[in-house]
Amino acid sequence: MSQNKVFIALRTTILSVALSALLVSLADAATYHRLDASPAGSYRIDPDHSLAWFTIGHAGVAVVVGRFDKLSGSYIFNPVSPARDKVDIRIPAASINTNFALRDHDLRGPDFFNVREFPNITFISTRYQPTSKESGELYGKLTIHGVTRPVTFQVREIGAGPVPALPKPWGGYLSGYEATTTIQRSDFGMDAYAGMIANRVHLHVNIEGVRTAG
């Protein structure tokens, strides 16, 4: 075999090995898996990967889904000492979005959220009670329409761990949670159109946070 043919064969082998390694690497990168490192630490809520949304009955025949397009806050999670856990969430009420501009305009008005007088929805936790390693009950005070009531969220940890692939401000050591609760809107002074809109509201909060301290 000539030297040129040997060189071509060697180059082909190297390229083949490199391509195989690349394909294996891409396959590994494409395999989704839950991160299960420790979620302990203080976190800043990432507004780009977090969402507060709700469902409510409409006209006795359907369910409307809405969301809030803005959300901010922070939380502290201490698995060793749950008494130190803390959650603080702020949602601009005017960011409500039900995919219907006319309805959203009404919801921002005096019959509902009255965002001029009460611009923010807030939740401040008072304690966290674990029910398992990755779930618990989060007690706190929810303020909507200027009215503050106690609520309890059912919380489930989605995952936690280092995510270096994401650039700042998103990457780093992350943790995520899903929280749900049910409220009566009349408890917060919003009882307009009781015959058309249900009183019970199911709240969902999906949170992803960037750790600011261990």
PDB file of C-alpha atoms in Angstrom:
ATOM      1  CA  MET A   1       0.000   0.000   0.000  1.00  0.00           C
ATOM      2  CA  SER A   2       1.408   3.401  -0.970  1.00  0.00           C
ATOM      3  CA  GLN A   3       2.176   6.051   1.631  1.00  0.00           C
ATOM      4  CA  ASN A   4      -0.645   8.211   0.233  1.00  0.00           C
ATOM      5  CA  LYS A   5      -3.190   5.408   0.613  1.00  0.00           C
ATOM      6  CA  VAL A   6      -1.988   4.782   4.187  1.00  0.00           C
ATOM      7  CA  PHE A   7      -2.429   8.467   4.975  1.00  0.00           C
ATOM      8  CA  ILE A   8      -5.947   8.488   3.483  1.00  0.00           C
ATOM      9  CA  ALA A   9      -6.895   5.329   5.406  1.00  0.00           C
ATOM     10  CA  LEU A  10      -5.514   6.776   8.645  1.00  0.00           C
ATOM     11  CA  ARG A  11      -7.328  10.072   8.127  1.00  0.00           C
ATOM     12  CA  THR A  12     -10.583   8.221   7.393  1.00  0.00           C
ATOM     13  CA  THR A  13     -10.195   6.191  10.577  1.00  0.00           C
ATOM     14  CA  ILE A  14      -9.521   9.293  12.670  1.00  0.00           C
ATOM     15  CA  LEU A  15     -12.522  11.100  11.186  1.00  0.00           C
ATOM     16  CA  SER A  16     -14.705   8.056  11.791  1.00  0.00           C
ATOM     17  CA  VAL A  17     -13.637   7.822  15.430  1.00  0.00           C
ATOM     18  CA  ALA A  18     -14.147  11.570  15.919  1.00  0.00           C
ATOM     19  CA  LEU A  19     -17.602  11.402  14.339  1.00  0.00           C
ATOM     20  CA  SER A  20     -18.565   8.447  16.528  1.00  0.00           C
ATOM     21  CA  ALA A  21     -17.403  10.325  19.627  1.00  0.00           C
ATOM     22  CA  LEU A  22     -19.393  13.387  18.550  1.00  0.00           C
ATOM     23  CA  LEU A  23     -22.540  11.338  17.986  1.00  0.00           C
ATOM     24  CA  VAL A  24     -22.167   9.693  21.403  1.00  0.00           C
ATOM     25  CA  SER A  25     -21.681  13.125  22.966  1.00  0.00           C
ATOM     26  CA  LEU A  26     -24.765  14.497  21.221  1.00  0.00           C
ATOM     27  CA  ALA A  27     -26.783  11.467  22.294  1.00  0.00           C
ATOM     28  CA  ASP A  28     -25.724  11.999  25.900  1.00  0.00           C
ATOM     29  CA  ALA A  29     -26.614  15.688  25.681  1.00  0.00           C
ATOM     30  CA  ALA A  30     -30.039  14.841  24.290  1.00  0.00           C
ATOM     31  CA  THR A  31     -30.916  12.485  27.145  1.00  0.00           C
ATOM     32  CA  TYR A  32     -33.132  14.384  29.558  1.00  0.00           C
ATOM     33  CA  HIS A  33     -32.728  13.469  33.202  1.00  0.00           C
ATOM     34  CA  ARG A  34     -33.691  14.902  36.561  1.00  0.00           C
ATOM     35  CA  LEU A  35     -30.937  16.518  38.610  1.00  0.00           C
ATOM     36  CA  ASP A  36     -31.080  15.272  42.192  1.00  0.00           C
ATOM     37  CA  ALA A  37     -28.305  17.194  43.958  1.00  0.00           C
ATOM     38  CA  SER A  38     -28.986  19.061  47.198  1.00  0.00           C
ATOM     39  CA  PRO A  39     -31.473  21.949  46.814  1.00  0.00           C
ATOM     40  CA  ALA A  40     -30.136  23.705  49.923  1.00  0.00           C
ATOM     41  CA  GLY A  41     -29.343  27.393  49.629  1.00  0.00           C
ATOM     42  CA  SER A  42     -30.695  30.840  48.864  1.00  0.00           C
ATOM     43  CA  TYR A  43     -32.146  31.421  45.421  1.00  0.00           C
ATOM     44  CA  ARG A  44     -33.252  34.228  43.160  1.00  0.00           C
ATOM     45  CA  ILE A  45     -36.349  33.313  41.145  1.00  0.00           C
ATOM     46  CA  ASP A  46     -35.621  33.252  37.421  1.00  0.00           C
ATOM     47  CA  PRO A  47     -38.571  35.111  35.849  1.00  0.00           C
ATOM     48  CA  ASP A  48     -37.818  33.713  32.389  1.00  0.00           C
ATOM     49  CA  HIS A  49     -38.266  30.112  33.533  1.00  0.00           C
ATOM     50  CA  SER A  50     -41.000  30.587  36.139  1.00  0.00           C
ATOM     51  CA  LEU A  51     -44.750  30.999  35.787  1.00  0.00           C
ATOM     52  CA  ALA A  52     -47.842  31.653  37.893  1.00  0.00           C
ATOM     53  CA  TRP A  53     -51.050  30.441  36.293  1.00  0.00           C
ATOM     54  CA  PHE A  54     -54.612  29.535  37.229  1.00  0.00           C
ATOM     55  CA  THR A  55     -57.746  27.755  36.111  1.00  0.00           C
ATOM     56  CA  ILE A  56     -61.321  28.850  36.827  1.00  0.00           C
ATOM     57  CA  GLY A  57     -64.767  27.696  35.761  1.00  0.00           C
ATOM     58  CA  HIS A  58     -66.597  29.743  33.115  1.00  0.00           C
ATOM     59  CA  ALA A  59     -70.349  29.840  32.415  1.00  0.00           C
ATOM     60  CA  GLY A  60     -70.841  26.462  34.060  1.00  0.00           C
ATOM     61  CA  VAL A  61     -69.607  24.669  30.942  1.00  0.00           C
ATOM     62  CA  ALA A  62     -65.856  25.239  30.577  1.00  0.00           C
ATOM     63  CA  VAL A  63     -62.560  26.087  32.246  1.00  0.00           C
ATOM     64  CA  VAL A  64     -60.532  29.210  31.482  1.00  0.00           C
ATOM     65  CA  VAL A  65     -56.761  29.144  31.861  1.00  0.00           C
ATOM     66  CA  GLY A  66     -54.857  32.326  32.644  1.00  0.00           C
ATOM     67  CA  ARG A  67     -51.341  33.280  33.576  1.00  0.00           C
ATOM     68  CA  PHE A  68     -49.281  36.200  34.821  1.00  0.00           C
ATOM     69  CA  ASP A  69     -46.475  37.201  32.491  1.00  0.00           C
ATOM     70  CA  LYS A  70     -44.280  38.698  35.213  1.00  0.00           C
ATOM     71  CA  LEU A  71     -43.036  37.158  38.449  1.00  0.00           C
ATOM     72  CA  SER A  72     -40.097  37.831  40.753  1.00  0.00           C
ATOM     73  CA  GLY A  73     -38.870  36.916  44.190  1.00  0.00           C
ATOM     74  CA  SER A  74     -36.568  34.716  46.202  1.00  0.00           C
ATOM     75  CA  TYR A  75     -36.548  31.634  48.381  1.00  0.00           C
ATOM     76  CA  ILE A  76     -34.394  29.842  50.927  1.00  0.00           C
ATOM     77  CA  PHE A  77     -34.449  26.080  51.326  1.00  0.00           C
ATOM     78  CA  ASN A  78     -32.795  24.343  54.275  1.00  0.00           C
ATOM     79  CA  PRO A  79     -33.446  20.574  54.345  1.00  0.00           C
ATOM     80  CA  VAL A  80     -31.775  20.267  57.757  1.00  0.00           C
ATOM     81  CA  SER A  81     -33.803  23.050  59.357  1.00  0.00           C
ATOM     82  CA  PRO A  82     -37.160  23.617  57.576  1.00  0.00           C
ATOM     83  CA  ALA A  83     -37.980  26.380  60.066  1.00  0.00           C
ATOM     84  CA  ARG A  84     -35.476  28.543  58.190  1.00  0.00           C
ATOM     85  CA  ASP A  85     -37.194  28.071  54.829  1.00  0.00           C
ATOM     86  CA  LYS A  86     -38.554  31.259  53.309  1.00  0.00           C
ATOM     87  CA  VAL A  87     -40.416  32.177  50.122  1.00  0.00           C
ATOM     88  CA  ASP A  88     -41.171  35.683  48.882  1.00  0.00           C
ATOM     89  CA  ILE A  89     -43.008  36.115  45.556  1.00  0.00           C
ATOM     90  CA  ARG A  90     -44.253  39.278  43.854  1.00  0.00           C
ATOM     91  CA  ILE A  91     -46.510  39.308  40.775  1.00  0.00           C
ATOM     92  CA  PRO A  92     -47.629  42.487  38.982  1.00  0.00           C
ATOM     93  CA  ALA A  93     -51.397  42.015  38.665  1.00  0.00           C
ATOM     94  CA  ALA A  94     -51.469  43.965  35.383  1.00  0.00           C
ATOM     95  CA  SER A  95     -49.416  41.197  33.750  1.00  0.00           C
ATOM     96  CA  ILE A  96     -52.487  38.930  33.692  1.00  0.00           C
ATOM     97  CA  ASN A  97     -52.949  37.183  30.354  1.00  0.00           C
ATOM     98  CA  THR A  98     -55.931  34.987  29.451  1.00  0.00           C
ATOM     99  CA  ASN A  99     -55.313  35.162  25.695  1.00  0.00           C
ATOM    100  CA  PHE A 100     -58.268  37.526  25.231  1.00  0.00           C
ATOM    101  CA  ALA A 101     -57.458  41.255  25.337  1.00  0.00           C
ATOM    102  CA  LEU A 102     -60.984  42.440  26.183  1.00  0.00           C
ATOM    103  CA  ARG A 103     -61.266  40.013  29.101  1.00  0.00           C
ATOM    104  CA  ASP A 104     -57.809  40.968  30.349  1.00  0.00           C
ATOM    105  CA  HIS A 105     -58.822  44.632  30.282  1.00  0.00           C
ATOM    106  CA  ASP A 106     -61.868  43.831  32.437  1.00  0.00           C
ATOM    107  CA  LEU A 107     -59.781  41.738  34.835  1.00  0.00           C
ATOM    108  CA  ARG A 108     -57.419  44.659  35.391  1.00  0.00           C
ATOM    109  CA  GLY A 109     -60.363  46.921  36.179  1.00  0.00           C
ATOM    110  CA  PRO A 110     -62.248  47.730  39.408  1.00  0.00           C
ATOM    111  CA  ASP A 111     -64.564  44.693  39.234  1.00  0.00           C
ATOM    112  CA  PHE A 112     -61.626  42.336  39.636  1.00  0.00           C
ATOM    113  CA  PHE A 113     -57.925  43.015  40.347  1.00  0.00           C
ATOM    114  CA  ASN A 114     -58.211  46.828  40.275  1.00  0.00           C
ATOM    115  CA  VAL A 115     -54.532  47.070  39.369  1.00  0.00           C
ATOM    116  CA  ARG A 116     -54.343  50.863  39.734  1.00  0.00           C
ATOM    117  CA  GLU A 117     -55.105  50.632  43.440  1.00  0.00           C
ATOM    118  CA  PHE A 118     -53.620  47.195  44.076  1.00  0.00           C
ATOM    119  CA  PRO A 119     -50.733  46.723  41.627  1.00  0.00           C
ATOM    120  CA  ASN A 120     -49.147  43.632  43.160  1.00  0.00           C
ATOM    121  CA  ILE A 121     -50.057  40.107  44.174  1.00  0.00           C
ATOM    122  CA  THR A 122     -47.706  38.843  46.870  1.00  0.00           C
ATOM    123  CA  PHE A 123     -47.026  35.661  48.757  1.00  0.00           C
ATOM    124  CA  ILE A 124     -44.847  35.542  51.867  1.00  0.00           C
ATOM    125  CA  SER A 125     -44.347  32.192  53.539  1.00  0.00           C
ATOM    126  CA  THR A 126     -44.635  31.626  57.271  1.00  0.00           C
ATOM    127  CA  ARG A 127     -43.433  28.007  57.499  1.00  0.00           C
ATOM    128  CA  TYR A 128     -42.693  24.877  55.498  1.00  0.00           C
ATOM    129  CA  GLN A 129     -43.710  21.396  56.632  1.00  0.00           C
ATOM    130  CA  PRO A 130     -42.013  18.535  54.737  1.00  0.00           C
ATOM    131  CA  THR A 131     -44.202  15.543  53.897  1.00  0.00           C
ATOM    132  CA  SER A 132     -41.407  13.608  52.177  1.00  0.00           C
ATOM    133  CA  LYS A 133     -37.844  14.208  50.983  1.00  0.00           C
ATOM    134  CA  GLU A 134     -39.122  16.006  47.883  1.00  0.00           C
ATOM    135  CA  SER A 135     -42.516  17.405  48.885  1.00  0.00           C
ATOM    136  CA  GLY A 136     -44.192  19.431  51.574  1.00  0.00           C
ATOM    137  CA  GLU A 137     -46.783  21.991  52.596  1.00  0.00           C
ATOM    138  CA  LEU A 138     -45.873  25.655  52.353  1.00  0.00           C
ATOM    139  CA  TYR A 139     -47.909  27.916  54.625  1.00  0.00           C
ATOM    140  CA  GLY A 140     -48.053  31.639  54.101  1.00  0.00           C
ATOM    141  CA  LYS A 141     -49.976  34.838  53.463  1.00  0.00           C
ATOM    142  CA  LEU A 142     -51.342  35.568  49.998  1.00  0.00           C
ATOM    143  CA  THR A 143     -52.344  39.136  49.169  1.00  0.00           C
ATOM    144  CA  ILE A 144     -54.656  39.777  46.215  1.00  0.00           C
ATOM    145  CA  HIS A 145     -56.735  42.915  45.583  1.00  0.00           C
ATOM    146  CA  GLY A 146     -55.344  44.392  48.805  1.00  0.00           C
ATOM    147  CA  VAL A 147     -56.715  41.519  50.908  1.00  0.00           C
ATOM    148  CA  THR A 148     -54.403  39.145  52.764  1.00  0.00           C
ATOM    149  CA  ARG A 149     -55.455  35.579  53.569  1.00  0.00           C
ATOM    150  CA  PRO A 150     -53.621  32.486  54.820  1.00  0.00           C
ATOM    151  CA  VAL A 151     -53.078  29.793  52.200  1.00  0.00           C
ATOM    152  CA  THR A 152     -51.276  26.461  52.001  1.00  0.00           C
ATOM    153  CA  PHE A 153     -49.431  25.370  48.873  1.00  0.00           C
ATOM    154  CA  GLN A 154     -48.714  21.733  48.099  1.00  0.00           C
ATOM    155  CA  VAL A 155     -45.080  21.782  46.983  1.00  0.00           C
ATOM    156  CA  ARG A 156     -43.101  19.257  44.950  1.00  0.00           C
ATOM    157  CA  GLU A 157     -39.401  19.531  44.179  1.00  0.00           C
ATOM    158  CA  ILE A 158     -38.704  19.008  40.472  1.00  0.00           C
ATOM    159  CA  GLY A 159     -34.905  18.885  40.651  1.00  0.00           C
ATOM    160  CA  ALA A 160     -31.720  20.637  41.726  1.00  0.00           C
ATOM    161  CA  GLY A 161     -28.101  20.782  40.679  1.00  0.00           C
ATOM    162  CA  PRO A 162     -25.457  22.569  38.586  1.00  0.00           C
ATOM    163  CA  VAL A 163     -26.457  23.553  35.048  1.00  0.00           C
ATOM    164  CA  PRO A 164     -23.320  25.083  33.481  1.00  0.00           C
ATOM    165  CA  ALA A 165     -24.618  24.837  29.895  1.00  0.00           C
ATOM    166  CA  LEU A 166     -26.974  27.792  30.352  1.00  0.00           C
ATOM    167  CA  PRO A 167     -25.370  31.260  30.083  1.00  0.00           C
ATOM    168  CA  LYS A 168     -25.879  33.958  32.686  1.00  0.00           C
ATOM    169  CA  PRO A 169     -28.261  35.106  34.039  1.00  0.00           C
ATOM    170  CA  TRP A 170     -29.908  31.665  33.714  1.00  0.00           C
ATOM    171  CA  GLY A 171     -27.182  29.118  34.341  1.00  0.00           C
ATOM    172  CA  GLY A 172     -25.453  28.098  37.539  1.00  0.00           C
ATOM    173  CA  TYR A 173     -26.728  26.029  40.426  1.00  0.00           C
ATOM    174  CA  LEU A 174     -30.480  25.726  39.934  1.00  0.00           C
ATOM    175  CA  SER A 175     -33.482  24.241  41.696  1.00  0.00           C
ATOM    176  CA  GLY A 176     -37.115  24.034  40.680  1.00  0.00           C
ATOM    177  CA  TYR A 177     -40.494  23.485  42.290  1.00  0.00           C
ATOM    178  CA  GLU A 178     -44.150  23.105  41.464  1.00  0.00           C
ATOM    179  CA  ALA A 179     -46.715  24.470  43.942  1.00  0.00           C
ATOM    180  CA  THR A 180     -50.509  24.302  43.866  1.00  0.00           C
ATOM    181  CA  THR A 181     -53.385  25.523  46.001  1.00  0.00           C
ATOM    182  CA  THR A 182     -57.069  26.412  45.734  1.00  0.00           C
ATOM    183  CA  ILE A 183     -58.655  29.675  46.859  1.00  0.00           C
ATOM    184  CA  GLN A 184     -62.074  31.320  46.810  1.00  0.00           C
ATOM    185  CA  ARG A 185     -61.890  34.595  44.900  1.00  0.00           C
ATOM    186  CA  SER A 186     -64.642  36.059  47.060  1.00  0.00           C
ATOM    187  CA  ASP A 187     -62.290  35.769  50.046  1.00  0.00           C
ATOM    188  CA  PHE A 188     -60.180  38.435  48.338  1.00  0.00           C
ATOM    189  CA  GLY A 189     -63.035  40.811  47.589  1.00  0.00           C
ATOM    190  CA  MET A 190     -63.556  39.692  43.991  1.00  0.00           C
ATOM    191  CA  ASP A 191     -67.105  38.395  43.664  1.00  0.00           C
ATOM    192  CA  ALA A 192     -68.266  40.049  40.423  1.00  0.00           C
ATOM    193  CA  TYR A 193     -70.301  37.962  37.977  1.00  0.00           C
ATOM    194  CA  ALA A 194     -70.822  35.146  40.457  1.00  0.00           C
ATOM    195  CA  GLY A 195     -73.374  33.493  38.178  1.00  0.00           C
ATOM    196  CA  MET A 196     -70.966  33.398  35.242  1.00  0.00           C
ATOM    197  CA  ILE A 197     -67.547  32.869  36.825  1.00  0.00           C
ATOM    198  CA  ALA A 198     -66.765  30.216  39.435  1.00  0.00           C
ATOM    199  CA  ASN A 199     -65.687  31.212  42.916  1.00  0.00           C
ATOM    200  CA  ARG A 200     -63.058  28.482  43.219  1.00  0.00           C
ATOM    201  CA  VAL A 201     -59.693  29.232  41.613  1.00  0.00           C
ATOM    202  CA  HIS A 202     -56.910  26.669  41.225  1.00  0.00           C
ATOM    203  CA  LEU A 203     -53.499  28.307  41.481  1.00  0.00           C
ATOM    204  CA  HIS A 204     -50.289  26.834  40.080  1.00  0.00           C
ATOM    205  CA  VAL A 205     -46.791  28.231  40.495  1.00  0.00           C
ATOM    206  CA  ASN A 206     -43.813  26.768  38.644  1.00  0.00           C
ATOM    207  CA  ILE A 207     -40.538  28.109  39.981  1.00  0.00           C
ATOM    208  CA  GLU A 208     -36.952  27.857  38.768  1.00  0.00           C
ATOM    209  CA  GLY A 209     -34.326  29.588  40.871  1.00  0.00           C
ATOM    210  CA  VAL A 210     -30.645  30.453  40.549  1.00  0.00           C
ATOM    211  CA  ARG A 211     -28.683  29.847  43.731  1.00  0.00           C
ATOM    212  CA  THR A 212     -27.089  33.003  45.119  1.00  0.00           C
ATOM    213  CA  ALA A 213     -25.546  31.379  48.213  1.00  0.00           C
ATOM    214  CA  GLY A 214     -24.900  27.830  49.373  1.00  0.00           C
TER     215      GLY A 214
END
